[in-house]
Amino acid sequence: DVKVTQSSRYLVKRTGEKVFLECVQDMDHENMFWYRQDPGLGLRLIYFSYDVKMKEKGDIPEGYSVSREKKERFSLILESASTNQTSMYLCASRGGTATNEKLFFGSGTQLSVL
Amino acid sequence: DQQVKQNSPSLSVQEGRISILNCDYTNSMFDYFLWYKKYPAEGPTFLISISSIKDKNEDGRFTVFLNKSAKHLSLHIVPSQPGDSAVYFCAASFQGAQKLVFGQGTRLTINP
């Protein structure tokens, strides 16, 4: 069964802290994505990666960076957390390059920045 | 610029009746549409999709209708069941695009 695992279900951090959100998939997928979900705004793409060490900005990359050193792992980094980054963060992966292929999502990390 | 819009934040339907969730889009290049379902504390899961060469796709109790001229799609659930209570996101893409564009989501509640 396909699995996308996010390392933390809940995180509480302070303003200015550096935050790492980790995501691991076991499907040998090339493509991985980070979204944030906010009420009334839906799912917004932060960054995605289509190969190891490759990354592309999504719609809202400001304040974030990513790392993909291994195919199965995609990390989202908040360089200096701010309160407006309090959100639900969702990692996803996809096998092929076509966007009509399904995304598989992790369970999400609810991040609170105080 | 919200290219995919779900204008109803919430919808309440009685068990056994039809649920209709709507989605509008603005980008005429979109040619593939998907619906995802999300339960609390879980990630979204794929539900059903439709290509722009079709105007209807059916999978069990779920049917998606596409009206290209109106740039509108809808998801019909018949009959609605309590387990259908979730947030539903519609998403769109076009050939060559690397990413999906999601709507804001509609929270569906099925009442017994």
mmCIF file of C-alpha atoms in Angstrom:
data_model
loop_
_atom_site.group_PDB
_atom_site.id
_atom_site.type_symbol
_atom_site.label_atom_id
_atom_site.label_comp_id
_atom_site.label_asym_id
_atom_site.label_seq_id
_atom_site.Cartn_x
_atom_site.Cartn_y
_atom_site.Cartn_z
ATOM 1 C CA ASP A 1 0.000 0.000 0.000
ATOM 2 C CA VAL A 2 1.289 3.443 -0.906
ATOM 3 C CA LYS A 3 2.527 5.558 1.949
ATOM 4 C CA VAL A 4 3.550 9.184 2.430
ATOM 5 C CA THR A 5 4.747 9.799 5.967
ATOM 6 C CA GLN A 6 5.128 13.181 7.598
ATOM 7 C CA SER A 7 7.360 13.134 10.638
ATOM 8 C CA SER A 8 5.171 15.178 12.983
ATOM 9 C CA ARG A 9 1.422 15.439 13.398
ATOM 10 C CA TYR A 10 1.566 18.591 15.517
ATOM 11 C CA LEU A 11 4.333 21.126 16.035
ATOM 12 C CA VAL A 12 4.477 24.249 18.157
ATOM 13 C CA LYS A 13 7.316 26.675 17.470
ATOM 14 C CA ARG A 14 8.249 30.197 18.426
ATOM 15 C CA THR A 15 8.596 33.157 16.107
ATOM 16 C CA GLY A 16 12.052 33.279 14.591
ATOM 17 C CA GLU A 17 12.829 29.584 15.031
ATOM 18 C CA LYS A 18 14.088 27.505 12.128
ATOM 19 C CA VAL A 19 11.600 24.718 11.456
ATOM 20 C CA PHE A 20 12.068 21.496 9.536
ATOM 21 C CA LEU A 21 9.126 19.472 8.227
ATOM 22 C CA GLU A 22 10.064 16.054 6.933
ATOM 23 C CA CYS A 23 8.268 13.878 4.420
ATOM 24 C CA VAL A 24 9.121 10.369 3.253
ATOM 25 C CA GLN A 25 7.424 8.324 0.528
ATOM 26 C CA ASP A 26 7.901 4.632 -0.151
ATOM 27 C CA MET A 27 6.587 4.516 -3.732
ATOM 28 C CA ASP A 28 9.773 5.448 -5.591
ATOM 29 C CA HIS A 29 7.975 8.521 -6.941
ATOM 30 C CA GLU A 30 9.935 11.169 -8.818
ATOM 31 C CA ASN A 31 7.668 14.068 -7.940
ATOM 32 C CA MET A 32 7.080 15.455 -4.468
ATOM 33 C CA PHE A 33 5.121 18.492 -3.323
ATOM 34 C CA TRP A 34 4.557 20.673 -0.281
ATOM 35 C CA TYR A 35 1.185 22.365 0.161
ATOM 36 C CA ARG A 36 -0.343 24.380 2.941
ATOM 37 C CA GLN A 37 -4.040 24.269 3.716
ATOM 38 C CA ASP A 38 -5.775 27.286 5.204
ATOM 39 C CA PRO A 39 -9.508 27.827 5.750
ATOM 40 C CA GLY A 40 -11.089 29.564 2.788
ATOM 41 C CA LEU A 41 -7.911 29.325 0.720
ATOM 42 C CA GLY A 42 -7.774 25.629 -0.049
ATOM 43 C CA LEU A 43 -4.510 23.917 -0.898
ATOM 44 C CA ARG A 44 -1.727 26.201 -2.047
ATOM 45 C CA LEU A 45 1.521 24.890 -3.494
ATOM 46 C CA ILE A 46 4.693 26.030 -1.754
ATOM 47 C CA TYR A 47 7.421 24.069 -3.553
ATOM 48 C CA PHE A 48 7.760 20.923 -5.587
ATOM 49 C CA SER A 49 10.547 18.682 -6.773
ATOM 50 C CA TYR A 50 10.623 16.458 -9.840
ATOM 51 C CA ASP A 51 13.960 14.823 -9.125
ATOM 52 C CA VAL A 52 16.664 14.534 -6.516
ATOM 53 C CA LYS A 53 18.321 17.893 -5.853
ATOM 54 C CA MET A 54 15.805 19.614 -8.167
ATOM 55 C CA LYS A 55 13.225 22.066 -6.885
ATOM 56 C CA GLU A 56 10.691 24.474 -8.306
ATOM 57 C CA LYS A 57 8.815 27.304 -6.645
ATOM 58 C CA GLY A 58 5.100 26.948 -6.303
ATOM 59 C CA ASP A 59 2.591 29.712 -5.773
ATOM 60 C CA ILE A 60 3.656 30.838 -2.299
ATOM 61 C CA PRO A 61 7.386 30.077 -1.795
ATOM 62 C CA GLU A 62 8.256 33.180 0.224
ATOM 63 C CA GLY A 63 9.637 32.337 3.653
ATOM 64 C CA TYR A 64 10.220 28.699 2.764
ATOM 65 C CA SER A 65 12.957 26.556 1.287
ATOM 66 C CA VAL A 66 13.178 22.863 0.494
ATOM 67 C CA SER A 67 15.710 20.091 0.314
ATOM 68 C CA ARG A 68 15.667 16.851 -1.634
ATOM 69 C CA GLU A 69 18.884 14.935 -1.118
ATOM 70 C CA LYS A 70 17.307 11.506 -1.586
ATOM 71 C CA LYS A 71 14.477 10.425 -3.840
ATOM 72 C CA GLU A 72 12.240 9.296 -1.001
ATOM 73 C CA ARG A 73 12.649 12.358 1.233
ATOM 74 C CA PHE A 74 11.491 15.937 0.742
ATOM 75 C CA SER A 75 12.002 18.477 3.495
ATOM 76 C CA LEU A 76 10.319 21.842 3.945
ATOM 77 C CA ILE A 77 12.280 24.458 5.859
ATOM 78 C CA LEU A 78 10.950 27.605 7.458
ATOM 79 C CA GLU A 79 14.063 29.707 7.804
ATOM 80 C CA SER A 80 12.603 32.034 10.446
ATOM 81 C CA ALA A 81 9.099 31.047 11.450
ATOM 82 C CA SER A 82 6.439 33.727 11.619
ATOM 83 C CA THR A 83 2.888 33.652 12.966
ATOM 84 C CA ASN A 84 1.430 33.841 9.453
ATOM 85 C CA GLN A 85 3.021 30.463 8.762
ATOM 86 C CA THR A 86 0.697 28.807 11.243
ATOM 87 C CA SER A 87 -1.063 26.313 9.021
ATOM 88 C CA MET A 88 -1.665 22.685 8.070
ATOM 89 C CA TYR A 89 1.219 21.480 5.893
ATOM 90 C CA LEU A 90 0.627 18.611 3.505
ATOM 91 C CA CYS A 91 3.253 16.652 1.621
ATOM 92 C CA ALA A 92 2.337 14.728 -1.526
ATOM 93 C CA SER A 93 4.020 12.560 -4.121
ATOM 94 C CA ARG A 94 3.237 11.505 -7.674
ATOM 95 C CA GLY A 95 4.820 8.879 -9.846
ATOM 96 C CA GLY A 96 4.720 10.343 -13.325
ATOM 97 C CA THR A 97 5.103 13.791 -14.783
ATOM 98 C CA ALA A 98 1.537 14.121 -16.001
ATOM 99 C CA THR A 99 -0.715 16.082 -13.706
ATOM 100 C CA ASN A 100 -3.573 13.700 -14.495
ATOM 101 C CA GLU A 101 -1.816 11.147 -12.348
ATOM 102 C CA LYS A 102 -2.968 10.911 -8.777
ATOM 103 C CA LEU A 103 -1.309 12.704 -5.927
ATOM 104 C CA PHE A 104 -0.788 10.725 -2.749
ATOM 105 C CA PHE A 105 -0.848 12.837 0.389
ATOM 106 C CA GLY A 106 0.556 12.443 3.852
ATOM 107 C CA SER A 107 -1.635 13.008 6.911
ATOM 108 C CA GLY A 108 -0.387 16.539 7.408
ATOM 109 C CA THR A 109 1.515 18.517 10.034
ATOM 110 C CA GLN A 110 -0.405 21.160 11.968
ATOM 111 C CA LEU A 111 2.145 23.857 12.720
ATOM 112 C CA SER A 112 1.476 26.596 15.254
ATOM 113 C CA VAL A 113 3.904 29.500 15.432
ATOM 114 C CA LEU A 114 3.581 31.509 18.636
ATOM 115 C CA ASP B 1 -6.046 35.158 -8.743
ATOM 116 C CA GLN B 2 -8.218 32.191 -7.867
ATOM 117 C CA GLN B 3 -8.344 30.114 -11.047
ATOM 118 C CA VAL B 4 -10.420 27.354 -9.461
ATOM 119 C CA LYS B 5 -13.290 28.391 -7.227
ATOM 120 C CA GLN B 6 -15.593 26.488 -4.957
ATOM 121 C CA ASN B 7 -18.042 29.147 -3.905
ATOM 122 C CA SER B 8 -19.846 27.115 -1.262
ATOM 123 C CA PRO B 9 -17.721 26.714 1.860
ATOM 124 C CA SER B 10 -20.187 24.232 3.305
ATOM 125 C CA LEU B 11 -23.122 22.049 2.345
ATOM 126 C CA SER B 12 -25.498 20.041 4.496
ATOM 127 C CA VAL B 13 -27.508 17.158 3.017
ATOM 128 C CA GLN B 14 -29.787 14.546 4.456
ATOM 129 C CA GLU B 15 -28.663 10.928 4.305
ATOM 130 C CA GLY B 16 -29.989 9.171 1.221
ATOM 131 C CA ARG B 17 -30.431 12.374 -0.785
ATOM 132 C CA ILE B 18 -28.222 13.717 -3.547
ATOM 133 C CA SER B 19 -25.210 15.890 -2.735
ATOM 134 C CA ILE B 20 -24.078 18.301 -5.436
ATOM 135 C CA LEU B 21 -20.751 20.067 -5.065
ATOM 136 C CA ASN B 22 -19.838 22.758 -7.551
ATOM 137 C CA CYS B 23 -16.599 24.093 -8.942
ATOM 138 C CA ASP B 24 -15.894 26.907 -11.413
ATOM 139 C CA TYR B 25 -12.687 27.658 -13.240
ATOM 140 C CA THR B 26 -11.400 30.600 -15.214
ATOM 141 C CA ASN B 27 -8.461 29.229 -17.206
ATOM 142 C CA SER B 28 -9.684 27.823 -20.524
ATOM 143 C CA MET B 29 -6.434 25.873 -20.879
ATOM 144 C CA PHE B 30 -7.458 23.472 -18.125
ATOM 145 C CA ASP B 31 -8.224 20.085 -19.656
ATOM 146 C CA TYR B 32 -8.201 17.708 -16.718
ATOM 147 C CA PHE B 33 -10.132 17.925 -13.485
ATOM 148 C CA LEU B 34 -9.975 15.935 -10.288
ATOM 149 C CA TRP B 35 -11.878 15.721 -7.021
ATOM 150 C CA TYR B 36 -10.157 14.930 -3.751
ATOM 151 C CA LYS B 37 -11.798 14.115 -0.440
ATOM 152 C CA LYS B 38 -10.312 14.967 2.933
ATOM 153 C CA TYR B 39 -11.269 13.687 6.362
ATOM 154 C CA PRO B 40 -10.057 15.486 9.496
ATOM 155 C CA ALA B 41 -6.555 14.437 10.551
ATOM 156 C CA GLU B 42 -5.940 12.736 7.202
ATOM 157 C CA GLY B 43 -4.460 13.831 3.914
ATOM 158 C CA PRO B 44 -6.674 14.300 0.852
ATOM 159 C CA THR B 45 -7.381 11.184 -1.199
ATOM 160 C CA PHE B 46 -8.227 11.009 -4.875
ATOM 161 C CA LEU B 47 -11.905 10.452 -5.583
ATOM 162 C CA ILE B 48 -12.710 10.842 -9.279
ATOM 163 C CA SER B 49 -11.458 12.686 -12.350
ATOM 164 C CA ILE B 50 -12.595 13.795 -15.780
ATOM 165 C CA SER B 51 -10.870 14.761 -18.984
ATOM 166 C CA SER B 52 -12.149 17.656 -21.084
ATOM 167 C CA ILE B 53 -12.946 15.266 -23.928
ATOM 168 C CA LYS B 54 -15.796 13.941 -21.804
ATOM 169 C CA ASP B 55 -18.734 15.629 -20.157
ATOM 170 C CA LYS B 56 -19.459 12.943 -17.588
ATOM 171 C CA ASN B 57 -17.580 10.323 -15.611
ATOM 172 C CA GLU B 58 -19.165 7.913 -13.205
ATOM 173 C CA ASP B 59 -17.744 5.729 -10.464
ATOM 174 C CA GLY B 60 -20.292 4.022 -8.265
ATOM 175 C CA ARG B 61 -22.188 6.632 -6.273
ATOM 176 C CA PHE B 62 -19.974 9.432 -7.586
ATOM 177 C CA THR B 63 -20.467 11.228 -10.888
ATOM 178 C CA VAL B 64 -18.598 14.253 -12.151
ATOM 179 C CA PHE B 65 -20.128 16.480 -14.824
ATOM 180 C CA LEU B 66 -18.149 18.934 -16.902
ATOM 181 C CA ASN B 67 -19.638 21.914 -18.749
ATOM 182 C CA LYS B 68 -16.764 23.387 -20.725
ATOM 183 C CA SER B 69 -18.704 26.288 -22.161
ATOM 184 C CA ALA B 70 -19.662 27.412 -18.665
ATOM 185 C CA LYS B 71 -16.266 26.463 -17.200
ATOM 186 C CA HIS B 72 -18.106 24.561 -14.532
ATOM 187 C CA LEU B 73 -17.925 21.113 -13.050
ATOM 188 C CA SER B 74 -19.961 19.395 -10.409
ATOM 189 C CA LEU B 75 -19.669 16.292 -8.281
ATOM 190 C CA HIS B 76 -22.853 14.356 -7.573
ATOM 191 C CA ILE B 77 -23.053 11.831 -4.767
ATOM 192 C CA VAL B 78 -26.098 9.574 -4.831
ATOM 193 C CA PRO B 79 -27.231 8.389 -2.369
ATOM 194 C CA SER B 80 -25.329 10.372 0.247
ATOM 195 C CA GLN B 81 -24.035 8.441 3.232
ATOM 196 C CA PRO B 82 -22.720 9.611 6.620
ATOM 197 C CA GLY B 83 -19.225 8.474 5.628
ATOM 198 C CA ASP B 84 -19.290 11.035 2.821
ATOM 199 C CA SER B 85 -18.999 13.833 5.386
ATOM 200 C CA ALA B 86 -15.642 15.419 4.534
ATOM 201 C CA VAL B 87 -14.056 18.377 2.799
ATOM 202 C CA TYR B 88 -14.066 18.069 -0.985
ATOM 203 C CA PHE B 89 -11.507 19.831 -3.143
ATOM 204 C CA CYS B 90 -11.706 20.193 -6.869
ATOM 205 C CA ALA B 91 -8.471 20.594 -8.809
ATOM 206 C CA ALA B 92 -7.534 21.374 -12.386
ATOM 207 C CA SER B 93 -4.551 21.047 -14.669
ATOM 208 C CA PHE B 94 -3.581 21.243 -18.324
ATOM 209 C CA GLN B 95 -1.261 19.184 -20.481
ATOM 210 C CA GLY B 96 2.326 20.112 -19.842
ATOM 211 C CA ALA B 97 1.632 21.711 -16.494
ATOM 212 C CA GLN B 98 3.618 20.403 -13.587
ATOM 213 C CA LYS B 99 1.143 21.207 -10.875
ATOM 214 C CA LEU B 100 -2.511 21.055 -9.960
ATOM 215 C CA VAL B 101 -4.531 24.126 -9.040
ATOM 216 C CA PHE B 102 -6.910 23.477 -6.162
ATOM 217 C CA GLY B 103 -10.136 25.161 -5.159
ATOM 218 C CA GLN B 104 -10.899 26.358 -1.642
ATOM 219 C CA GLY B 105 -12.805 23.245 -0.658
ATOM 220 C CA THR B 106 -16.412 22.546 0.373
ATOM 221 C CA ARG B 107 -17.247 20.933 3.695
ATOM 222 C CA LEU B 108 -20.015 18.388 3.156
ATOM 223 C CA THR B 109 -22.040 17.213 6.138
ATOM 224 C CA ILE B 110 -24.449 14.319 5.759
ATOM 225 C CA ASN B 111 -27.159 14.344 8.393
ATOM 226 C CA PRO B 112 -28.783 11.070 9.504
#
